[in-house]
Amino acid sequence: VYLTREEEKMLEGEYGEAAAKALRLIVRVGEALGAERLIKISHAHVSGISYDNIGEAGLTFIRDLYEGGGRASVFSTYNPAGVEAWGSRVIPVEPAFWRKQIEIIETLEAMGFQRSMTCIPYQLRRPNLGEHLAWGESSAVAIANTLYGARTNREGGPIALAAAITGRTYYWGLHLSENRKPSVVVELRGAPPLGELEAGILGYIVGESLEGKIAYIDAKMATVRSVQALCAAAAAAGSTAMCIVRGFSPEDEGPPVAAEDKITLSIKDIEAKRRDISSANLDEVEIFFTGCPHHDLDKIKDILRLLNIQGIKRLEKPIWVAVPGVYSSRLRDLAEKLAQRNVLLLPGTCLVVTRLGRLVKAVATDSVKTAFYLPRRHNVGVALASLKSFVRRYGLR
Ligand code: F3S
């Protein structure tokens, strides 16, 4: 890997022990992949910061970098944690787990990371077209490449952390223009614009069947949130890191002329896949979960609006909503209002990285990414359903 004079100095320790260690890690991975040089990045986003995921080894890695003088040299954010940002209101955790998780968060913030606790870093800093990033959350990676035309590979937690400190990553994969072209077309015929749930199911099919190839998605999407759901599900079900979505992706140049393959689907295939993914039904679920990826403030207000329009005073079974931890203080009043209706906000966390399996046995969700992970990680049954259908079923007037 070719290094600039500045990078050589960093490697030799002129910018401190942690920066040298971090750059060594990036160079080693770059060499293994065949990268010719490094590239400066403008935003690092670190995933895998739940103590449930990384345990003592991960905490020690972060602490050592901090103690070695490691500081974020670019705008840096971090993923949801294994606890709620405002304390255990909904999901109980043991005091020892809480302390370890808080130490991880405090160490990252002492290193200069923005208070974030979210998987939607694009809401905290909007990526620009062609900009280089080093992000480690698979859904956010796919969204950055697909919706914003920014450039990032799917980085592991340690690499994203090393990139935050050095301000660089290896110049390889999706950082290069020639690797960002779609090679396969996925067409959805005769379907109305897809909402989040249906778009997520389409994403699941893309991720599962295309082994990380870049697909040109020729389907109507109802909203940007539908595209985000598609990306999140494709990234969970396969190694998808980018799609081109007709009408939404800034790098859309039309379907590839010499596509390797074309998959044609209908709305019946989407419905069949929904049944296939679901392992529980609406009657047996204990909660509805939404906010994977996290919901922003507008979406939370939409939920309240939906309850008002339908005249719902309270829900018989709760709705849990994952939102960015960084919004927690702004959300207190709204959270009170929602809690009276049995809608509970979970700031800074998500069901996949918590200890959910001890609490419930079956969950309804409109997130296909959640539906992918909950049975695998927590042995929890999942019913894929829209929020509206849950509200109709469990709303009390
Ligand atoms: Fe975010 Fe957790 Fe889903 S990190 S994308 S809410 S699995």
Coordinates of C-alpha atoms and ligand atoms in Angstrom, one line a residue:
V1 CA 0.0 0.0 0.0
Y2 CA 1.4 3.4 -1.0
L3 CA 1.6 5.8 1.9
T4 CA 2.0 9.6 1.8
R5 CA 4.7 11.2 3.9
E6 CA 2.1 12.2 6.5
E7 CA 0.8 8.6 6.7
E8 CA 4.4 7.3 7.1
K9 CA 4.8 9.6 10.0
M10 CA 1.6 8.4 11.5
L11 CA 2.8 4.8 11.1
E12 CA 6.1 5.7 12.8
G13 CA 4.2 7.0 15.8
E14 CA 4.6 10.8 15.3
Y15 CA 0.9 11.2 16.0
G16 CA 0.8 8.9 19.0
E17 CA 0.8 5.2 19.7
A18 CA -3.0 4.7 19.1
A19 CA -2.9 6.4 15.7
A20 CA 0.1 4.2 14.7
K21 CA -1.8 1.1 15.8
A22 CA -4.9 2.2 14.0
L23 CA -3.1 2.9 10.8
R24 CA -1.3 -0.4 11.0
L25 CA -4.6 -2.2 11.1
I26 CA -6.0 -0.3 8.1
V27 CA -2.8 -0.9 6.1
R28 CA -2.8 -4.6 6.9
V29 CA -6.4 -5.0 5.8
G30 CA -5.7 -2.9 2.7
E31 CA -2.7 -5.0 1.8
A32 CA -4.7 -8.2 2.2
L33 CA -7.4 -6.9 -0.2
G34 CA -4.9 -5.5 -2.7
A35 CA -5.6 -1.8 -2.2
E36 CA -3.0 0.5 -3.8
R37 CA -3.3 3.4 -1.4
L38 CA -5.4 4.9 1.4
I39 CA -8.2 7.5 1.1
K40 CA -9.1 10.3 3.4
I41 CA -12.7 10.0 4.9
S42 CA -15.0 12.7 6.2
H43 CA -17.2 10.6 8.5
A44 CA -16.5 7.4 10.5
H45 CA -19.4 5.4 12.0
V46 CA -18.7 2.6 14.3
S47 CA -21.1 -0.4 14.8
G48 CA -20.8 -3.3 17.2
I49 CA -20.6 -1.2 20.3
S50 CA -23.2 -3.2 22.4
Y51 CA -21.4 -4.9 25.3
D52 CA -23.7 -7.9 24.5
N53 CA -21.8 -8.1 21.1
I54 CA -18.3 -7.2 21.9
G55 CA -17.9 -8.1 25.5
E56 CA -14.7 -7.5 27.5
A57 CA -12.4 -8.0 24.6
G58 CA -14.1 -5.2 22.7
L59 CA -14.2 -2.9 25.7
T60 CA -10.4 -3.4 26.2
F61 CA -9.7 -2.7 22.6
I62 CA -11.5 0.7 22.8
R63 CA -10.0 1.5 26.2
D64 CA -6.5 0.8 24.9
L65 CA -6.9 3.1 21.9
Y66 CA -8.2 5.8 24.2
E67 CA -5.4 5.4 26.7
G68 CA -2.9 5.4 23.8
G69 CA -4.0 8.9 22.9
G70 CA -6.5 7.8 20.2
R71 CA -8.9 10.6 19.3
A72 CA -11.4 11.0 16.5
S73 CA -9.8 13.1 13.8
V74 CA -13.0 13.4 11.6
F75 CA -16.8 13.6 12.4
S76 CA -17.4 10.2 14.1
T77 CA -20.6 8.6 15.3
Y78 CA -21.5 5.2 16.9
N79 CA -24.3 2.7 16.7
P80 CA -27.1 1.8 19.2
A81 CA -26.0 0.2 22.4
G82 CA -27.4 -2.6 24.6
V83 CA -29.2 -0.2 26.9
E84 CA -31.7 2.6 26.6
A85 CA -30.1 6.1 26.6
W86 CA -32.3 7.3 29.5
G87 CA -32.0 4.2 31.7
S88 CA -33.7 0.8 31.8
R89 CA -37.4 1.8 31.4
V90 CA -38.5 -0.9 29.0
I91 CA -35.7 -3.5 28.8
P92 CA -34.2 -4.4 32.2
V93 CA -30.4 -5.0 32.3
E94 CA -28.1 -6.1 35.2
P95 CA -26.1 -3.3 36.9
A96 CA -22.8 -4.9 35.8
F97 CA -23.9 -4.9 32.1
W98 CA -25.1 -1.3 32.4
R99 CA -21.8 -0.2 33.8
K100 CA -19.8 -1.9 31.1
Q101 CA -22.0 -0.4 28.4
I102 CA -21.8 3.1 29.8
E103 CA -18.0 2.8 29.9
I104 CA -17.9 1.9 26.2
I105 CA -20.1 5.0 25.4
E106 CA -18.2 7.3 27.7
T107 CA -14.8 6.2 26.2
L108 CA -16.0 6.8 22.7
E109 CA -17.3 10.2 23.6
A110 CA -14.0 11.0 25.4
M111 CA -12.3 10.1 22.1
G112 CA -14.3 12.8 20.4
F113 CA -17.2 10.8 19.0
Q114 CA -20.5 12.7 18.7
R115 CA -23.3 11.6 21.1
S116 CA -25.2 9.4 18.7
M117 CA -26.4 5.9 19.8
T118 CA -28.0 5.4 16.4
C119 CA -27.9 3.5 13.2
I120 CA -29.0 6.4 11.1
P121 CA -25.8 8.5 11.1
Y122 CA -27.0 10.1 7.8
Q123 CA -29.5 12.0 9.9
L124 CA -26.7 13.5 12.0
R125 CA -24.6 14.5 9.1
R126 CA -25.9 14.2 5.5
P127 CA -23.4 12.4 3.3
N128 CA -22.5 14.1 0.0
L129 CA -22.4 12.6 -3.4
G130 CA -18.9 11.0 -4.1
E131 CA -17.7 11.6 -0.5
H132 CA -15.6 8.9 1.1
L133 CA -16.8 7.4 4.5
A134 CA -15.9 4.5 6.7
W135 CA -19.1 3.2 8.1
G136 CA -19.7 0.0 10.0
E137 CA -23.4 -0.4 10.2
S138 CA -24.6 -2.6 7.3
S139 CA -27.9 -0.8 6.8
A140 CA -26.4 2.7 6.9
V141 CA -23.6 1.6 4.5
A142 CA -26.2 0.4 2.0
I143 CA -28.2 3.6 2.4
A144 CA -25.1 5.9 2.1
N145 CA -24.1 4.2 -1.2
T146 CA -27.6 3.8 -2.6
L147 CA -29.5 7.0 -1.5
Y148 CA -26.7 9.5 -1.1
G149 CA -24.1 8.3 -3.6
A150 CA -21.4 8.5 -0.9
R151 CA -18.7 5.8 -0.9
T152 CA -18.1 3.3 1.9
N153 CA -17.5 -0.4 2.2
R154 CA -19.0 -2.5 5.0
E155 CA -16.4 -1.9 7.6
G156 CA -16.0 -4.1 10.7
G157 CA -16.1 -2.2 14.1
P158 CA -12.3 -2.2 14.6
I159 CA -11.6 -0.8 11.1
A160 CA -14.3 1.9 11.5
L161 CA -12.8 2.9 14.8
A162 CA -9.3 3.0 13.3
A163 CA -10.6 5.1 10.5
A164 CA -12.1 7.6 13.0
I165 CA -8.7 8.0 14.5
T166 CA -6.6 8.2 11.4
G167 CA -9.2 9.9 9.1
R168 CA -8.4 7.3 6.5
T169 CA -9.4 3.9 5.1
Y170 CA -8.1 1.7 2.3
Y171 CA -9.0 2.7 -1.2
W172 CA -10.7 -0.4 -2.4
G173 CA -14.2 -1.8 -3.3
L174 CA -17.0 0.7 -3.3
H175 CA -14.6 3.7 -3.0
L176 CA -13.7 3.1 -6.7
S177 CA -16.1 4.3 -9.4
E178 CA -15.7 1.1 -11.5
N179 CA -17.1 -1.1 -8.7
R180 CA -20.3 0.9 -8.3
K181 CA -22.1 -0.2 -11.4
P182 CA -25.2 -2.4 -11.3
S183 CA -24.8 -5.8 -12.9
V184 CA -28.2 -7.3 -12.3
V185 CA -31.8 -6.0 -12.8
V186 CA -34.6 -6.7 -10.3
E187 CA -37.9 -5.7 -11.7
L188 CA -41.2 -5.6 -9.8
R189 CA -44.0 -5.6 -12.3
G190 CA -47.5 -4.3 -11.8
A191 CA -47.2 -3.3 -8.1
P192 CA -48.2 -0.1 -6.5
P193 CA -45.5 2.1 -4.9
L194 CA -44.0 0.0 -2.1
G195 CA -44.4 0.9 1.6
E196 CA -41.7 0.1 4.1
L197 CA -42.8 -3.4 4.8
E198 CA -43.1 -4.5 1.1
A199 CA -39.8 -2.7 0.2
G200 CA -38.1 -4.5 3.0
I201 CA -39.3 -7.8 1.7
L202 CA -38.1 -7.0 -1.8
G203 CA -34.7 -6.1 -0.2
Y204 CA -34.6 -9.4 1.6
I205 CA -35.1 -11.2 -1.8
V206 CA -32.3 -9.1 -3.3
G207 CA -29.9 -9.8 -0.4
E208 CA -30.7 -13.5 -0.3
S209 CA -30.4 -14.1 -4.0
L210 CA -27.7 -11.8 -5.3
E211 CA -24.6 -12.5 -3.1
G212 CA -23.6 -8.9 -2.8
K213 CA -23.9 -8.0 -6.5
I214 CA -25.2 -4.5 -7.2
A215 CA -28.8 -4.7 -8.3
Y216 CA -30.6 -2.1 -10.4
I217 CA -34.0 -2.0 -8.6
D218 CA -36.8 -1.2 -11.1
A219 CA -39.7 -0.9 -8.7
K220 CA -41.8 2.1 -7.4
M221 CA -41.0 3.2 -3.9
A222 CA -43.6 5.1 -1.9
T223 CA -41.0 7.2 0.1
V224 CA -37.4 7.5 1.0
R225 CA -38.1 5.4 4.1
S226 CA -39.1 2.5 1.7
V227 CA -35.7 2.7 0.1
Q228 CA -34.1 2.7 3.5
A229 CA -36.1 -0.4 4.5
L230 CA -35.0 -2.1 1.2
C231 CA -31.4 -1.4 1.9
A232 CA -31.5 -2.5 5.5
A233 CA -33.1 -5.8 4.6
A234 CA -30.8 -6.5 1.7
A235 CA -27.8 -5.8 3.8
A236 CA -29.1 -8.2 6.6
A237 CA -30.1 -11.0 4.3
G238 CA -27.0 -10.9 2.2
S239 CA -23.8 -9.0 1.8
T240 CA -25.4 -6.2 -0.2
A241 CA -23.7 -2.9 0.3
M242 CA -25.3 -0.9 -2.5
C243 CA -28.2 -0.9 -5.0
I244 CA -29.3 1.5 -7.6
V245 CA -32.9 2.3 -7.0
R246 CA -34.7 3.9 -10.0
G247 CA -35.7 7.4 -9.3
F248 CA -33.9 7.6 -5.9
S249 CA -30.2 6.8 -6.4
P250 CA -28.1 9.8 -7.5
E251 CA -25.9 7.4 -9.6
D252 CA -28.9 6.1 -11.5
E253 CA -27.9 5.9 -15.2
G254 CA -30.8 3.5 -16.1
P255 CA -30.7 -0.3 -16.1
P256 CA -27.4 -1.8 -17.2
V257 CA -27.3 -2.5 -20.9
A258 CA -25.5 -5.8 -20.6
A259 CA -27.0 -7.1 -17.3
E260 CA -25.7 -10.5 -16.2
D261 CA -29.1 -11.5 -15.0
K262 CA -32.7 -10.2 -14.7
I263 CA -35.1 -11.2 -11.9
T264 CA -38.8 -10.4 -12.5
L265 CA -41.1 -10.4 -9.5
S266 CA -44.7 -9.6 -8.9
I267 CA -46.5 -8.5 -5.7
K268 CA -47.5 -12.1 -5.2
D269 CA -43.8 -13.0 -4.7
I270 CA -43.6 -10.3 -2.1
E271 CA -46.6 -11.7 -0.2
A272 CA -45.3 -15.2 -0.5
K273 CA -42.0 -14.1 1.0
R274 CA -43.7 -12.3 3.8
R275 CA -45.4 -15.5 4.8
D276 CA -42.2 -17.4 4.4
I277 CA -40.2 -15.0 6.7
S278 CA -43.0 -14.9 9.4
S279 CA -42.8 -17.5 12.1
A280 CA -45.6 -16.2 14.3
N281 CA -49.0 -14.6 13.8
L282 CA -50.5 -11.4 15.0
D283 CA -52.6 -13.2 17.6
E284 CA -49.7 -14.6 19.5
V285 CA -47.3 -11.6 19.5
E286 CA -46.6 -9.7 22.7
I287 CA -45.4 -6.4 21.2
F288 CA -45.0 -4.6 17.9
F289 CA -41.5 -3.3 17.2
T290 CA -40.7 -0.6 14.8
G291 CA -37.6 1.6 14.2
C292 CA -35.1 -0.7 12.5
P293 CA -33.3 1.3 11.2
H294 CA -34.1 3.9 13.9
H295 CA -37.1 6.3 13.4
D296 CA -36.5 10.0 13.2
L297 CA -38.7 12.6 14.9
D298 CA -41.1 12.9 12.0
K299 CA -41.9 9.2 11.9
I300 CA -42.5 9.2 15.7
K301 CA -45.0 12.0 15.2
D302 CA -46.6 10.0 12.4
I303 CA -47.3 7.2 14.8
L304 CA -49.1 9.6 17.2
R305 CA -51.1 11.0 14.2
L306 CA -52.1 7.5 13.1
L307 CA -53.5 6.8 16.6
N308 CA -55.4 10.1 16.6
I309 CA -56.8 9.5 13.2
Q310 CA -58.0 6.1 14.1
G311 CA -59.4 7.4 17.4
I312 CA -57.2 4.9 19.5
K313 CA -57.0 5.8 23.2
R314 CA -54.7 3.0 24.1
L315 CA -53.3 -0.2 22.7
E316 CA -54.0 -3.5 24.3
K317 CA -50.4 -4.6 23.5
P318 CA -47.5 -2.2 23.4
I319 CA -45.7 -0.7 20.4
W320 CA -41.9 -0.3 21.0
V321 CA -40.2 2.3 18.9
A322 CA -36.4 2.5 18.6
V323 CA -35.1 6.0 18.1
P324 CA -31.6 7.7 18.2
G325 CA -30.2 8.0 21.7
V326 CA -29.0 11.5 20.9
Y327 CA -32.7 12.6 20.7
S328 CA -33.6 11.3 24.1
S329 CA -33.8 14.7 25.9
R330 CA -35.8 16.2 23.1
L331 CA -38.2 13.3 23.3
R332 CA -39.3 13.4 26.9
D333 CA -42.6 15.2 26.5
L334 CA -43.6 13.3 23.4
A335 CA -42.6 10.0 25.1
E336 CA -45.0 10.8 28.0
K337 CA -47.9 11.3 25.6
L338 CA -47.1 8.2 23.7
A339 CA -46.6 6.1 26.9
Q340 CA -50.2 6.9 27.9
R341 CA -51.3 5.1 24.7
N342 CA -48.9 2.2 25.4
V343 CA -46.3 3.3 22.8
L344 CA -42.9 3.1 24.4
L345 CA -39.8 4.8 23.0
L346 CA -36.4 3.0 23.2
P347 CA -33.8 5.7 22.6
G348 CA -30.3 4.5 21.7
T349 CA -30.9 0.8 21.5
C350 CA -32.6 -1.8 19.3
L351 CA -34.0 -5.2 19.9
V352 CA -31.2 -7.0 18.1
V353 CA -28.4 -5.8 20.4
T354 CA -30.4 -6.2 23.7
R355 CA -31.2 -9.2 25.8
L356 CA -34.7 -9.5 24.3
G357 CA -34.9 -13.2 24.3
R358 CA -35.5 -13.2 28.1
L359 CA -38.5 -10.9 27.8
V360 CA -40.7 -12.0 25.0
K361 CA -41.3 -15.0 22.8
A362 CA -43.1 -13.5 19.7
V363 CA -42.9 -10.0 18.2
A364 CA -44.7 -8.3 15.3
T365 CA -42.6 -5.9 13.3
D366 CA -42.6 -3.9 10.0
S367 CA -38.8 -4.2 9.9
V368 CA -37.6 -7.1 7.7
K369 CA -34.1 -6.6 9.2
T370 CA -35.5 -7.3 12.6
A371 CA -37.4 -10.2 11.3
F372 CA -34.2 -11.6 10.0
Y373 CA -32.2 -11.3 13.2
L374 CA -34.7 -12.0 16.1
P375 CA -35.2 -15.7 15.4
R376 CA -31.5 -16.2 14.8
R377 CA -30.1 -14.2 17.8
H378 CA -32.9 -14.4 20.4
N379 CA -35.0 -17.4 19.4
V380 CA -38.0 -15.1 19.2
G381 CA -40.9 -15.7 16.8
V382 CA -41.7 -12.9 14.3
A383 CA -44.9 -11.8 12.5
L384 CA -44.2 -9.4 9.6
A385 CA -47.0 -7.0 9.6
S386 CA -47.7 -3.3 9.1
L387 CA -48.1 -0.9 12.0
K388 CA -51.6 -0.1 10.8
S389 CA -52.7 -3.7 10.9
F390 CA -51.4 -4.0 14.5
V391 CA -53.2 -0.8 15.5
R392 CA -56.4 -2.1 13.9
R393 CA -56.1 -5.4 15.8
Y394 CA -55.0 -4.1 19.2
G395 CA -56.3 -0.5 19.4
L396 CA -58.9 0.4 22.1
R397 CA -61.2 3.2 21.3
Ligands
F3S1 FE1 -30.4 -0.3 13.7 FE2 -30.5 -2.3 15.3 FE3 -31.9 -2.3 13.1 S1 -28.7 -1.2 14.8 S2 -30.7 -1.2 11.7 S3 -32.2 -0.9 14.8 S4 -30.8 -4.0 13.9

